[in-house]
Amino acid sequence: MIRVTVSYPPHENCTFDHDYYQSAHAQLIRDRLGVQGLIKLEIDQTLPDGSGALPASVAAAHLFFADVASFQAAMAAAGQELGDDRENYTDILPVVVVSHVIQ
């Protein structure tokens, strides 16, 4: 199994609508990628660590697929629509990391 982590590293004066991301965008992911092999979706909202520094990310989505080929096929089918929805919740460019799930 693989996990695709899409995280949003903040910049000065960035915007991020957590309510929209956790409800509407998450549902869009489930609707579009669920039929394309998405096994599980987890959404994170980063909490402040108390230092006053910007966190490494403000939010992240973790998408689980059987393998990289399944993820690539899903994104070929629905990636454009998911990417276009970003303007509804943030001005942050996401960072994507694909990992092999060990445990």
CSV table of C-alpha atoms in Angstrom, one decimal:
chain,number,residue,atom,x,y,z
A,1,MET,CA,0.0,0.0,0.0
A,2,ILE,CA,1.1,3.6,-0.6
A,3,ARG,CA,0.3,6.8,1.2
A,4,VAL,CA,0.2,10.1,-0.8
A,5,THR,CA,0.6,13.0,1.6
A,6,VAL,CA,-0.5,16.4,0.2
A,7,SER,CA,0.7,19.1,2.7
A,8,TYR,CA,0.4,22.8,2.7
A,9,PRO,CA,3.5,24.7,3.9
A,10,PRO,CA,2.5,28.2,5.0
A,11,HIS,CA,4.0,31.5,3.9
A,12,GLU,CA,3.5,34.9,5.4
A,13,ASN,CA,-0.1,36.1,5.1
A,14,CYS,CA,-1.3,32.8,3.6
A,15,THR,CA,-5.0,31.9,3.7
A,16,PHE,CA,-6.4,28.5,4.4
A,17,ASP,CA,-10.1,27.7,4.9
A,18,HIS,CA,-10.1,24.6,7.1
A,19,ASP,CA,-13.9,24.3,7.1
A,20,TYR,CA,-14.1,24.1,3.4
A,21,TYR,CA,-11.0,21.8,3.1
A,22,GLN,CA,-12.4,19.4,5.8
A,23,SER,CA,-15.9,19.2,4.4
A,24,ALA,CA,-16.3,20.2,0.7
A,25,HIS,CA,-12.8,19.4,-0.6
A,26,ALA,CA,-12.5,16.1,1.4
A,27,GLN,CA,-15.9,15.0,0.0
A,28,LEU,CA,-14.7,15.9,-3.5
A,29,ILE,CA,-11.6,13.7,-3.0
A,30,ARG,CA,-13.8,10.8,-1.8
A,31,ASP,CA,-16.3,11.2,-4.6
A,32,ARG,CA,-13.8,11.5,-7.4
A,33,LEU,CA,-11.0,9.1,-6.2
A,34,GLY,CA,-13.2,6.6,-4.3
A,35,VAL,CA,-14.2,5.1,-7.6
A,36,GLN,CA,-10.6,5.3,-8.8
A,37,GLY,CA,-9.1,3.1,-6.1
A,38,LEU,CA,-8.8,5.4,-3.1
A,39,ILE,CA,-8.7,3.1,0.0
A,40,LYS,CA,-8.7,5.6,2.8
A,41,LEU,CA,-8.5,9.4,3.3
A,42,GLU,CA,-7.2,11.1,6.4
A,43,ILE,CA,-7.3,14.9,6.8
A,44,ASP,CA,-5.0,16.7,9.3
A,45,GLN,CA,-5.2,20.3,10.7
A,46,THR,CA,-1.9,21.3,12.2
A,47,LEU,CA,-1.8,22.7,15.7
A,48,PRO,CA,0.6,25.4,16.9
A,49,ASP,CA,3.5,24.1,18.9
A,50,GLY,CA,3.7,27.1,21.1
A,51,SER,CA,7.0,28.5,19.7
A,52,GLY,CA,5.3,31.2,17.7
A,53,ALA,CA,7.1,30.0,14.5
A,54,LEU,CA,5.2,29.0,11.4
A,55,PRO,CA,4.5,25.3,11.4
A,56,ALA,CA,5.9,23.0,8.7
A,57,SER,CA,2.3,22.8,7.3
A,58,VAL,CA,-1.1,24.1,8.1
A,59,ALA,CA,-3.0,21.0,6.9
A,60,ALA,CA,-2.4,17.7,5.1
A,61,ALA,CA,-4.4,15.1,3.3
A,62,HIS,CA,-3.2,11.4,3.3
A,63,LEU,CA,-4.6,9.3,0.5
A,64,PHE,CA,-4.1,5.6,0.6
A,65,PHE,CA,-3.9,3.5,-2.6
A,66,ALA,CA,-2.9,-0.1,-3.4
A,67,ASP,CA,0.1,1.1,-5.5
A,68,VAL,CA,1.6,4.0,-7.4
A,69,ALA,CA,-0.1,2.9,-10.6
A,70,SER,CA,-3.5,3.2,-9.0
A,71,PHE,CA,-2.7,6.6,-7.7
A,72,GLN,CA,-1.4,7.8,-11.1
A,73,ALA,CA,-4.6,6.5,-12.8
A,74,ALA,CA,-6.8,8.2,-10.3
A,75,MET,CA,-5.0,11.5,-10.7
A,76,ALA,CA,-5.1,11.2,-14.5
A,77,ALA,CA,-8.9,10.9,-14.2
A,78,ALA,CA,-9.6,13.5,-11.5
A,79,GLY,CA,-6.4,15.4,-10.7
A,80,GLN,CA,-7.3,18.5,-12.7
A,81,GLU,CA,-10.6,19.0,-11.0
A,82,LEU,CA,-9.1,18.4,-7.5
A,83,GLY,CA,-6.3,20.9,-8.3
A,84,ASP,CA,-8.7,23.5,-9.6
A,85,ASP,CA,-10.7,23.4,-6.3
A,86,ARG,CA,-7.6,24.6,-4.4
A,87,GLU,CA,-8.5,28.2,-5.1
A,88,ASN,CA,-11.6,27.7,-2.9
A,89,TYR,CA,-9.6,27.0,0.2
A,90,THR,CA,-6.0,28.3,0.0
A,91,ASP,CA,-3.4,30.3,-1.8
A,92,ILE,CA,-0.7,27.8,-0.7
A,93,LEU,CA,1.0,25.6,-3.2
A,94,PRO,CA,0.9,22.0,-1.9
A,95,VAL,CA,3.8,19.6,-1.5
A,96,VAL,CA,3.2,16.0,-2.5
A,97,VAL,CA,5.1,13.0,-1.0
A,98,VAL,CA,4.5,9.4,-2.0
A,99,SER,CA,5.4,6.8,0.6
A,100,HIS,CA,5.4,3.0,0.9
A,101,VAL,CA,3.4,2.1,4.0
A,102,ILE,CA,5.5,-0.2,6.2
A,103,GLN,CA,3.2,-0.7,9.2
